[in-house]
Coordinates of C-alpha atoms and ligand atoms in Angstrom, one line a residue:
M7 CA 46.7 -23.1 39.1
S8 CA 50.1 -24.3 38.0
T9 CA 51.2 -24.4 34.4
T10 CA 54.4 -25.3 32.6
D11 CA 55.9 -22.9 30.1
E12 CA 58.0 -25.0 27.6
G13 CA 61.6 -25.1 28.5
S14 CA 61.6 -23.7 31.7
E15 CA 60.6 -24.9 35.3
P16 CA 56.9 -24.9 36.3
R17 CA 55.9 -21.5 37.8
A18 CA 53.0 -20.3 40.2
S19 CA 51.2 -17.8 38.0
T20 CA 50.5 -15.3 40.6
S21 CA 53.9 -14.8 42.0
V22 CA 56.2 -12.7 39.8
D23 CA 59.7 -12.6 40.0
A24 CA 61.3 -9.5 38.9
A25 CA 64.5 -11.2 37.5
W26 CA 62.4 -13.8 35.7
L27 CA 60.4 -11.2 34.1
E28 CA 63.4 -9.1 32.7
R29 CA 64.8 -12.3 31.3
E30 CA 61.7 -13.0 29.7
L31 CA 60.9 -9.6 28.2
A32 CA 64.7 -9.6 26.9
A33 CA 63.8 -13.0 25.2
A34 CA 60.6 -11.5 23.7
G35 CA 62.7 -8.9 22.1
G36 CA 62.6 -5.7 24.3
T37 CA 59.2 -4.5 22.7
A38 CA 57.7 -3.1 26.0
V39 CA 59.8 0.1 25.9
Q40 CA 58.0 1.4 22.6
A41 CA 54.9 0.0 23.6
E42 CA 54.6 2.6 26.8
F43 CA 54.0 5.3 24.0
L44 CA 51.6 3.0 21.8
L45 CA 48.0 4.4 21.6
N46 CA 46.6 1.1 21.0
P47 CA 46.3 -1.6 23.8
M48 CA 49.2 -3.9 23.4
A49 CA 50.4 -7.0 25.4
I50 CA 53.5 -9.1 25.2
C51 CA 52.8 -12.7 26.1
K52 CA 54.4 -16.3 26.3
M53 CA 52.4 -19.1 25.2
V54 CA 51.9 -22.1 27.7
Y55 CA 52.0 -25.7 26.5
R56 CA 50.9 -28.6 28.2
D57 CA 52.2 -32.0 26.8
G58 CA 53.4 -30.0 24.0
Q59 CA 50.0 -28.7 23.0
P60 CA 49.2 -24.8 23.6
V61 CA 46.8 -24.2 26.5
D62 CA 47.0 -20.6 27.5
W63 CA 49.4 -17.5 27.2
L64 CA 51.1 -15.8 29.9
H65 CA 51.2 -11.9 30.0
L66 CA 54.6 -10.5 30.5
Y67 CA 53.7 -6.9 29.7
V68 CA 50.7 -4.9 29.0
N69 CA 51.0 -1.3 28.1
P70 CA 49.3 1.7 30.2
V71 CA 46.4 1.9 27.3
W72 CA 45.4 -1.9 27.9
Q73 CA 45.6 -1.9 31.7
R74 CA 43.2 1.1 31.6
Q75 CA 40.8 -0.1 29.2
S76 CA 40.6 -3.8 30.1
R77 CA 40.1 -3.1 33.8
A78 CA 41.7 -6.8 34.1
G79 CA 45.1 -6.0 35.3
P80 CA 47.6 -6.5 37.1
Y81 CA 49.1 -8.3 34.2
P82 CA 52.5 -9.5 34.3
G83 CA 52.7 -13.0 35.3
K84 CA 48.9 -13.7 34.8
L85 CA 47.6 -16.3 32.5
A86 CA 44.7 -15.3 30.1
S87 CA 42.4 -17.7 31.5
E88 CA 42.9 -16.0 35.1
L89 CA 42.2 -12.7 33.7
F90 CA 39.3 -13.4 31.5
P91 CA 37.9 -16.4 32.7
G92 CA 36.5 -18.8 30.1
I93 CA 38.3 -17.2 27.2
Q94 CA 39.7 -20.8 26.0
Q95 CA 36.4 -22.3 25.9
R96 CA 34.2 -19.1 24.7
D97 CA 36.8 -17.9 22.2
P98 CA 39.0 -20.9 21.5
E99 CA 39.9 -19.6 18.2
V100 CA 42.2 -16.8 19.6
L101 CA 44.3 -19.5 21.3
Q102 CA 44.5 -21.3 18.0
I103 CA 45.8 -18.0 16.3
F104 CA 48.2 -17.0 19.1
A105 CA 49.5 -20.5 19.0
R106 CA 50.1 -20.4 15.1
V107 CA 51.9 -17.0 15.6
A108 CA 54.2 -17.8 18.2
A109 CA 55.1 -21.1 16.7
G110 CA 57.0 -18.8 14.3
G111 CA 54.1 -18.2 11.7
A112 CA 53.3 -15.1 9.8
P113 CA 51.7 -12.4 11.4
E114 CA 48.0 -12.5 11.7
R115 CA 45.0 -10.0 12.1
F116 CA 41.9 -10.8 12.8
T117 CA 38.3 -9.0 13.9
R118 CA 36.2 -10.9 16.6
F119 CA 33.6 -10.3 19.2
L120 CA 35.3 -11.7 22.2
H121 CA 32.5 -13.2 24.4
S122 CA 34.7 -13.7 27.3
I123 CA 35.5 -9.8 27.4
G124 CA 32.0 -8.6 25.9
D125 CA 33.6 -6.5 22.9
W126 CA 34.4 -6.6 19.4
F127 CA 38.3 -6.6 18.9
D128 CA 40.7 -6.0 16.0
V129 CA 43.9 -8.0 17.0
Q130 CA 47.0 -8.0 15.2
A131 CA 49.6 -10.4 16.4
Y132 CA 53.2 -11.2 15.6
S133 CA 55.9 -13.1 17.2
P134 CA 59.1 -11.4 18.2
A135 CA 60.7 -14.7 19.0
R136 CA 59.7 -18.5 18.9
G137 CA 57.1 -19.0 21.8
Y138 CA 56.3 -15.5 22.4
L139 CA 53.7 -13.2 21.0
V140 CA 53.0 -9.4 20.9
A141 CA 49.2 -8.6 20.3
V142 CA 48.1 -5.2 19.5
F143 CA 44.5 -4.4 19.9
D144 CA 41.9 -2.3 18.7
V145 CA 38.3 -2.1 20.7
V146 CA 36.3 -1.6 17.4
S147 CA 32.7 -2.3 19.0
E148 CA 31.6 1.1 18.1
R149 CA 32.8 0.8 14.7
I150 CA 31.4 -2.8 14.1
E151 CA 28.3 -1.3 15.7
R152 CA 28.0 1.8 13.4
E153 CA 28.8 -0.8 10.6
R154 CA 26.3 -3.1 11.6
R155 CA 23.6 -0.1 11.7
V156 CA 24.6 1.1 8.1
K157 CA 24.4 -2.3 6.7
E158 CA 20.8 -2.7 8.3
M159 CA 19.9 0.6 6.9
E160 CA 21.0 -0.4 3.4
Q161 CA 19.0 -3.5 3.6
R162 CA 15.9 -1.7 4.6
L163 CA 16.4 0.8 1.9
S164 CA 17.0 -1.8 -0.4
L165 CA 13.9 -3.9 0.4
A166 CA 11.8 -0.6 0.3
Q167 CA 13.3 -0.1 -3.1
S168 CA 12.5 -3.4 -4.5
I169 CA 9.1 -3.5 -3.2
S170 CA 8.3 0.0 -4.4
R171 CA 10.0 -0.9 -7.6
S172 CA 12.2 2.2 -7.2
G173 CA 16.0 3.2 -7.6
I174 CA 18.1 5.9 -6.3
W175 CA 20.6 7.9 -8.6
D176 CA 23.1 10.3 -7.6
W177 CA 24.5 12.6 -10.3
D178 CA 27.9 14.5 -9.6
I179 CA 27.2 17.4 -12.2
P180 CA 30.6 19.0 -12.5
T181 CA 32.3 15.4 -13.1
G182 CA 29.4 14.1 -14.8
E183 CA 29.8 10.6 -12.7
L184 CA 26.6 8.8 -11.9
A185 CA 25.9 6.3 -9.0
W186 CA 23.0 4.3 -9.1
T187 CA 21.4 1.6 -6.4
P188 CA 21.3 -1.9 -7.7
E189 CA 17.5 -1.4 -7.9
M190 CA 17.9 1.6 -10.2
I191 CA 20.0 -0.7 -12.4
R192 CA 17.4 -3.3 -12.5
L193 CA 14.5 -0.7 -13.4
L194 CA 16.4 -0.5 -16.6
G195 CA 16.4 -3.9 -17.3
L196 CA 20.0 -4.4 -16.6
D197 CA 22.1 -6.5 -14.3
P198 CA 23.8 -4.9 -11.5
A199 CA 26.8 -7.2 -11.5
S200 CA 27.7 -6.0 -14.9
T201 CA 26.3 -2.3 -15.6
T202 CA 28.6 0.7 -14.8
P203 CA 26.3 3.5 -14.2
S204 CA 26.6 6.3 -16.7
F205 CA 24.5 8.7 -18.7
D206 CA 25.0 6.9 -21.8
T207 CA 24.1 3.7 -20.1
W208 CA 20.7 5.4 -19.3
R209 CA 20.2 6.9 -22.7
S210 CA 20.5 3.8 -24.6
R211 CA 17.6 2.4 -22.6
L212 CA 15.4 5.3 -23.1
H213 CA 12.6 4.9 -25.9
P214 CA 13.8 6.9 -28.7
Q215 CA 10.7 9.0 -28.6
D216 CA 11.2 10.1 -24.9
I217 CA 15.0 10.9 -24.9
E218 CA 14.9 14.6 -26.2
V219 CA 11.9 15.5 -23.7
A220 CA 13.6 13.7 -20.7
E221 CA 16.8 15.4 -21.4
E222 CA 15.2 18.7 -21.6
R223 CA 13.4 18.2 -18.2
I224 CA 16.6 17.6 -16.5
N225 CA 18.3 20.7 -18.0
T226 CA 15.1 22.6 -17.2
A227 CA 15.2 21.5 -13.5
V228 CA 18.9 22.2 -12.8
H229 CA 18.9 25.7 -14.6
E230 CA 15.6 26.8 -13.5
R231 CA 16.4 25.6 -10.0
T232 CA 13.0 23.4 -9.9
P233 CA 12.4 20.1 -8.7
L234 CA 12.7 17.3 -11.2
F235 CA 9.6 15.5 -12.5
N236 CA 10.1 13.2 -15.6
E237 CA 8.1 10.4 -17.1
Y238 CA 9.6 8.3 -19.9
R239 CA 9.6 5.0 -21.3
V240 CA 12.7 2.6 -21.2
V241 CA 13.1 -0.4 -23.4
W242 CA 14.4 -3.5 -21.7
P243 CA 17.1 -5.6 -23.6
D244 CA 14.2 -8.2 -23.8
G245 CA 12.0 -5.8 -25.8
Q246 CA 9.7 -5.1 -22.8
V247 CA 8.6 -1.4 -22.6
R248 CA 8.4 0.1 -19.0
W249 CA 7.3 3.4 -17.6
L250 CA 9.5 5.3 -15.2
R251 CA 8.8 8.3 -13.2
A252 CA 11.9 10.5 -12.0
Y253 CA 11.7 12.9 -9.3
G254 CA 15.0 14.7 -8.3
N255 CA 16.7 17.7 -6.5
T256 CA 19.6 19.6 -7.6
L257 CA 22.3 20.8 -4.9
Y258 CA 24.2 24.1 -5.4
D259 CA 27.3 25.3 -4.3
D260 CA 27.7 28.8 -2.5
A261 CA 28.2 30.5 -5.9
G262 CA 25.2 29.0 -7.0
A263 CA 26.7 26.4 -9.4
P264 CA 24.9 23.2 -9.5
Q265 CA 27.0 20.4 -8.0
R266 CA 24.9 17.4 -7.7
M267 CA 21.3 16.1 -8.4
L268 CA 19.7 13.2 -6.2
G269 CA 16.8 11.6 -7.3
L270 CA 14.3 8.6 -7.1
C271 CA 12.8 6.5 -10.2
V272 CA 9.7 4.5 -9.8
D273 CA 8.5 1.9 -12.2
V274 CA 5.1 3.2 -12.8
T275 CA 4.0 0.7 -15.8
D276 CA 1.3 -0.9 -14.0
I277 CA -0.1 2.5 -12.9
K278 CA 0.0 3.8 -16.4
H279 CA -1.7 0.7 -17.6
L280 CA -4.4 0.8 -15.4
S281 CA -5.0 4.5 -15.8
Q282 CA -5.1 3.6 -19.5
Q283 CA -7.6 1.0 -19.0
A284 CA -9.6 3.3 -16.7
A285 CA -9.8 6.0 -19.3
D286 CA -10.7 3.4 -22.1
A287 CA -13.5 2.1 -19.8
Q288 CA -14.9 5.4 -19.1
A289 CA -14.8 6.6 -22.7
A290 CA -16.5 3.3 -23.7
S291 CA -19.2 3.9 -20.9
L292 CA -19.7 7.4 -21.9
A293 CA -20.3 6.3 -25.5
K294 CA -22.8 3.6 -24.5
S295 CA -24.5 6.2 -22.2
T296 CA -24.8 8.6 -24.9
F297 CA -26.0 6.0 -27.3
L298 CA -28.7 4.9 -24.8
A299 CA -29.7 8.3 -24.0
T300 CA -30.2 9.3 -27.8
M301 CA -31.8 5.9 -28.6
S302 CA -34.3 6.1 -25.7
H303 CA -35.2 9.7 -26.6
E304 CA -35.8 8.8 -30.3
L305 CA -37.9 5.6 -29.1
R306 CA -40.2 7.7 -27.0
T307 CA -41.8 9.9 -29.5
P308 CA -43.4 7.1 -31.7
L309 CA -44.3 5.1 -28.5
N310 CA -46.1 8.2 -27.3
S311 CA -48.1 8.3 -30.4
I312 CA -49.0 4.5 -30.0
I313 CA -50.2 5.0 -26.6
G314 CA -51.9 8.5 -27.6
F315 CA -53.9 7.1 -30.5
A316 CA -54.8 3.5 -28.8
T317 CA -56.3 5.6 -26.1
L318 CA -58.2 7.8 -28.6
L319 CA -59.5 4.7 -30.2
L320 CA -60.5 3.4 -27.0
E321 CA -62.2 6.4 -26.1
R322 CA -64.4 5.7 -29.3
V323 CA -63.0 9.5 -30.6
P324 CA -62.8 8.3 -34.2
G325 CA -65.8 6.0 -33.8
E326 CA -67.5 2.9 -32.5
I327 CA -65.5 -0.5 -31.9
N328 CA -66.6 -3.5 -30.7
D329 CA -65.8 -5.3 -27.1
E330 CA -62.8 -7.6 -28.6
Q331 CA -61.3 -4.7 -30.5
A332 CA -61.4 -2.6 -27.0
R333 CA -59.7 -5.5 -25.5
Q334 CA -57.0 -5.9 -28.0
L335 CA -56.3 -2.2 -27.9
A336 CA -56.3 -2.2 -24.2
I337 CA -53.4 -4.8 -24.5
V338 CA -51.5 -2.6 -27.0
R339 CA -51.8 0.6 -24.5
R340 CA -50.6 -1.4 -21.4
S341 CA -47.9 -2.8 -23.4
G342 CA -46.9 0.6 -24.7
Q343 CA -46.9 2.0 -21.2
Q344 CA -44.8 -0.9 -19.9
L345 CA -42.1 -0.3 -22.9
L346 CA -42.3 3.6 -22.1
G347 CA -41.8 2.8 -18.5
L348 CA -38.6 0.7 -19.4
I349 CA -37.3 3.4 -21.8
S350 CA -37.7 6.0 -18.9
E351 CA -35.5 3.9 -16.7
I352 CA -32.9 3.3 -19.5
L353 CA -33.0 7.0 -20.0
D354 CA -32.3 7.6 -16.5
I355 CA -29.5 5.1 -16.0
A356 CA -27.7 6.7 -19.0
R357 CA -28.2 9.9 -17.6
V358 CA -26.7 8.9 -14.1
E359 CA -23.8 7.3 -15.8
S360 CA -22.9 9.9 -18.2
G361 CA -22.9 12.5 -15.5
R362 CA -25.9 14.2 -17.1
M363 CA -28.6 13.8 -14.5
T364 CA -29.4 17.2 -13.1
L365 CA -31.1 17.6 -9.7
E366 CA -33.0 20.5 -8.3
L367 CA -32.1 20.3 -4.4
A368 CA -34.3 22.1 -2.3
P369 CA -36.1 21.5 1.2
V370 CA -38.9 19.0 0.8
R371 CA -41.7 18.4 3.1
L372 CA -41.8 14.6 3.3
R373 CA -45.1 13.6 4.7
P374 CA -47.2 15.0 1.6
L375 CA -44.6 13.1 -0.7
L376 CA -45.0 10.0 1.2
C377 CA -48.6 10.0 1.0
E378 CA -48.8 10.8 -2.6
Q379 CA -46.9 7.6 -3.4
Y380 CA -48.8 5.6 -1.0
E381 CA -52.0 6.6 -2.5
A382 CA -50.5 5.7 -6.0
A383 CA -49.4 2.1 -4.7
R384 CA -52.6 1.2 -3.1
P385 CA -54.0 -0.2 -6.1
L386 CA -50.9 -2.6 -6.1
T387 CA -52.0 -4.4 -3.0
A388 CA -55.6 -4.0 -3.1
E389 CA -57.5 -7.6 -3.3
R390 CA -54.3 -9.2 -2.7
G391 CA -54.4 -9.8 1.3
V392 CA -51.4 -7.3 1.8
V393 CA -52.0 -4.5 3.7
L394 CA -50.6 -1.3 2.9
H395 CA -50.4 1.1 6.0
A396 CA -50.3 4.7 5.7
P397 CA -47.1 6.4 6.1
E398 CA -45.9 7.2 9.6
C399 CA -44.3 10.4 9.3
D400 CA -44.0 13.7 11.3
D401 CA -45.7 16.6 9.8
A402 CA -42.7 18.6 10.5
L403 CA -40.0 16.5 8.7
H404 CA -38.1 18.0 5.9
V405 CA -35.1 16.8 3.7
R406 CA -32.9 18.2 1.2
A407 CA -33.5 16.5 -2.0
D408 CA -35.0 16.7 -5.4
A409 CA -38.8 16.3 -4.9
R410 CA -39.6 14.5 -8.3
R411 CA -36.6 12.2 -8.1
L412 CA -37.3 11.4 -4.4
S413 CA -40.9 10.5 -5.4
Q414 CA -39.6 8.1 -7.9
V415 CA -37.3 6.4 -5.5
V416 CA -40.1 5.9 -3.1
C417 CA -42.5 5.0 -5.9
N418 CA -39.8 2.3 -7.1
L419 CA -39.2 1.0 -3.5
L420 CA -43.0 0.6 -2.7
G421 CA -43.6 -0.8 -6.3
N422 CA -41.2 -3.5 -5.3
A423 CA -42.5 -4.0 -1.8
A424 CA -46.1 -4.8 -3.4
K425 CA -44.3 -6.9 -6.1
F426 CA -42.4 -9.0 -4.1
T427 CA -44.8 -9.5 -1.0
D428 CA -47.7 -12.0 -1.2
E429 CA -49.2 -11.6 2.3
G430 CA -48.5 -9.7 5.5
S431 CA -47.9 -6.0 5.2
I432 CA -46.0 -3.0 3.9
R433 CA -45.0 -0.1 6.3
V434 CA -43.4 3.2 5.2
T435 CA -42.0 5.1 8.2
A436 CA -40.0 8.1 8.3
R437 CA -38.0 9.5 11.2
A438 CA -35.2 12.0 11.9
H439 CA -31.8 10.8 13.2
D440 CA -29.1 13.0 14.0
A441 CA -28.7 15.3 10.9
S442 CA -30.3 12.7 8.7
V443 CA -33.8 11.5 8.0
F444 CA -34.3 7.7 7.4
I445 CA -37.2 6.8 5.3
D446 CA -37.9 3.0 5.6
V447 CA -39.9 0.9 3.3
E448 CA -40.6 -2.3 4.9
D449 CA -42.3 -5.4 3.7
S450 CA -43.1 -9.1 5.0
G451 CA -42.3 -10.3 1.3
I452 CA -40.1 -12.9 -0.1
G453 CA -36.9 -11.5 1.4
I454 CA -33.4 -11.5 -0.3
A455 CA -30.4 -13.9 0.2
P456 CA -27.6 -12.4 2.1
E457 CA -25.3 -12.9 -1.1
E458 CA -27.7 -11.0 -3.3
L459 CA -27.9 -8.1 -1.1
Q460 CA -25.4 -6.0 -2.9
R461 CA -26.0 -7.3 -6.3
I462 CA -29.3 -6.2 -6.5
F463 CA -28.2 -2.5 -6.9
I464 CA -26.2 -3.5 -10.1
P465 CA -28.1 -2.4 -13.3
F466 CA -30.1 -5.2 -15.1
R467 CA -29.2 -7.8 -12.1
R468 CA -32.1 -9.5 -10.2
S469 CA -32.3 -11.8 -7.6
D470 CA -31.4 -15.4 -8.7
D471 CA -34.4 -16.5 -6.5
P472 CA -37.0 -18.4 -8.7
R473 CA -39.9 -16.5 -6.5
S474 CA -38.2 -13.1 -7.9
A475 CA -37.6 -14.1 -11.2
A476 CA -41.3 -15.0 -11.9
R477 CA -42.2 -11.3 -11.3
I478 CA -41.9 -8.8 -14.2
G479 CA -38.9 -6.7 -14.0
T480 CA -36.0 -5.2 -15.6
G481 CA -33.3 -4.9 -12.8
L482 CA -32.9 -1.2 -13.4
G483 CA -35.2 0.5 -10.4
L484 CA -32.8 -0.1 -7.6
S485 CA -29.8 1.1 -9.6
I486 CA -31.4 4.2 -10.6
S487 CA -32.6 4.7 -7.2
R488 CA -29.2 4.2 -5.3
S489 CA -27.6 6.6 -8.0
L490 CA -30.2 9.3 -7.4
M491 CA -29.8 8.9 -3.6
L492 CA -26.1 9.1 -3.8
A493 CA -26.5 12.3 -6.4
M494 CA -28.6 13.8 -3.6
G495 CA -26.2 13.4 -1.0
G496 CA -28.0 10.6 0.5
E497 CA -27.8 6.7 0.6
L498 CA -30.0 3.5 -0.2
T499 CA -29.4 0.7 1.8
V500 CA -31.1 -2.5 2.5
D501 CA -31.5 -5.2 5.1
S502 CA -33.4 -8.6 4.5
Q503 CA -34.1 -11.8 5.6
L504 CA -34.9 -14.5 3.2
G505 CA -38.5 -15.5 3.7
R506 CA -39.2 -13.0 6.2
G507 CA -39.2 -9.7 4.3
S508 CA -36.9 -6.7 3.5
T509 CA -36.4 -3.2 4.6
F510 CA -35.1 -0.5 2.2
R511 CA -33.7 2.6 4.1
V512 CA -33.4 6.1 2.2
T513 CA -31.1 8.3 4.2
L514 CA -31.2 12.0 3.2
P515 CA -29.7 15.1 5.0
A516 CA -32.3 16.6 7.2
V517 CA -33.3 20.5 6.7
A518 CA -33.7 22.0 10.1
E519 CA -36.2 24.7 9.6
P520 CA -39.4 24.2 7.7
A521 CA -39.5 25.5 4.3
A522 CA -42.0 26.0 1.7
P523 CA -43.0 22.7 0.3
A524 CA -41.5 21.7 -2.9
D525 CA -43.8 19.3 -4.1
Ligands
ADP24 P1 -36.8 -5.0 -10.8 O1 -37.7 -4.9 -9.8 O2 -37.3 -4.2 -11.9 O3 -36.3 -6.5 -10.9 P2 -35.1 -3.6 -9.2 O4 -33.7 -2.9 -9.5 O5 -36.0 -2.7 -8.7 O6 -35.6 -4.2 -10.4 O7 -34.7 -4.9 -8.2 C1 -33.8 -5.8 -8.3 C2 -34.0 -6.9 -7.7 O8 -33.9 -6.9 -6.3 C3 -35.3 -7.5 -7.9 O9 -35.5 -8.3 -9.2 C4 -35.6 -8.6 -6.8 O10 -34.7 -9.6 -7.0 C5 -35.0 -7.7 -5.7 N1 -35.8 -6.9 -5.0 C6 -36.0 -5.6 -5.0 N2 -36.9 -5.3 -4.2 C7 -37.1 -6.3 -3.1 C8 -38.1 -6.6 -2.4 N3 -38.7 -5.7 -1.6 N4 -38.3 -8.0 -1.9 C9 -37.7 -8.9 -2.5 N5 -36.5 -8.7 -3.4 C10 -36.4 -7.4 -3.9

């Protein structure tokens, strides 16, 4: 390549004439001598122009550091485009800056990634004489990479803080200086752009009732060398009250004097509200359960006497009654018994909900229990074209349960199976499975729609299916049964197909060795 350097004759860039070089260096101000000892890479160059436009620069001198680092030499007499192919196309702004400086402009400094070299450079350029240029480089890739990583980490930290609504604070104890991340400032309802972190600012945002305790906890943590755990309210400028939770740790010097406390603040307003709501709901539920339990108990006594006296009258103990009187008394007794059943269920649900249901867990021999419930359920299917099969259960099967309550659950499931089955059959099977026992009550009845399958376990919820709604019920049986099973360490689940039938499954822990029957 042949170039024209302004004011002199064209030269081949590859051949270097020592006299010419000496002349040029002298023209450039003789900087090369000092540059020998410079620790930074440095080059003395002469701008090359074509038709009056800067097109390249010619190296007159390169100090030893740059020769070593760039691995591109030998330099003298070489064009930048020869040493670093593509530099004018890939990093065009370098030529522009160098041309500006060499043309007699002010010194310039820039930090850039030079694609043609593949490194980050910090470059200072000045012109010792018009058309000449001295460039001092610093390869700063490591620094830039470090800065990039720090920035990335800061971004991640900031993101983590804003997502988790938390902020970081750093308190220099001897000077009292406080540093806050922007998120910390936002937690106080303030604007990071116009807030200077200080204890006074923090104190001024604290709810007046919480200032004393919050400060006291900080002092205690510092002096007793314990981790800080603080919870206080802050009042935002717009009047909002937010709950903050602070965690901190104190650092001490070798003499044991506190130096610094570093900590994290989290906005826990939502959690506070939720736990308050949960506590309120729990208190309300407990009050309701207590009320129901008391009411149910009070209702049972007069109801028992209604049923008892109706029975006495029906048995003609006080004297003779006619058939119509007997029929009506039978209705009184039946209705009383239904009401008593309902009250017992309400009492049960109230006990379960208030945690006052006591269970007597013991090994229970399953077969007699199932047979007993089968016998009790037989009248429900008799004369209705529904076959209730005798239970299939191995004689040796034992479960850990409260026998009375398990009977109640099986009774409820059989009662439902009978109630919701118009034809076909009902089967009860029990079998061991790993460490559990499954008791399945399977019917070929009306079945349950998929969207109803979980709802039917909610108290007072009955299926929307009109075929189900037409049958008497309270919607309490399954809820009580499931609660009882859970309290016994078991489960009650259902599998059903609308119009095909349902299988309710009781799962209970198996008991390995046969024990005395608890029934
Ligand atoms: P109840 O039977 O008094 O309504 P349950 O809690 O025992 O209350 O049952 C809740 C609802 O679940 C029933 O109303 C019914 O819609 C549905 N259900 C329970 N057992 C069956 C079954 N075997 N077949 C079809 N639906 C059932």
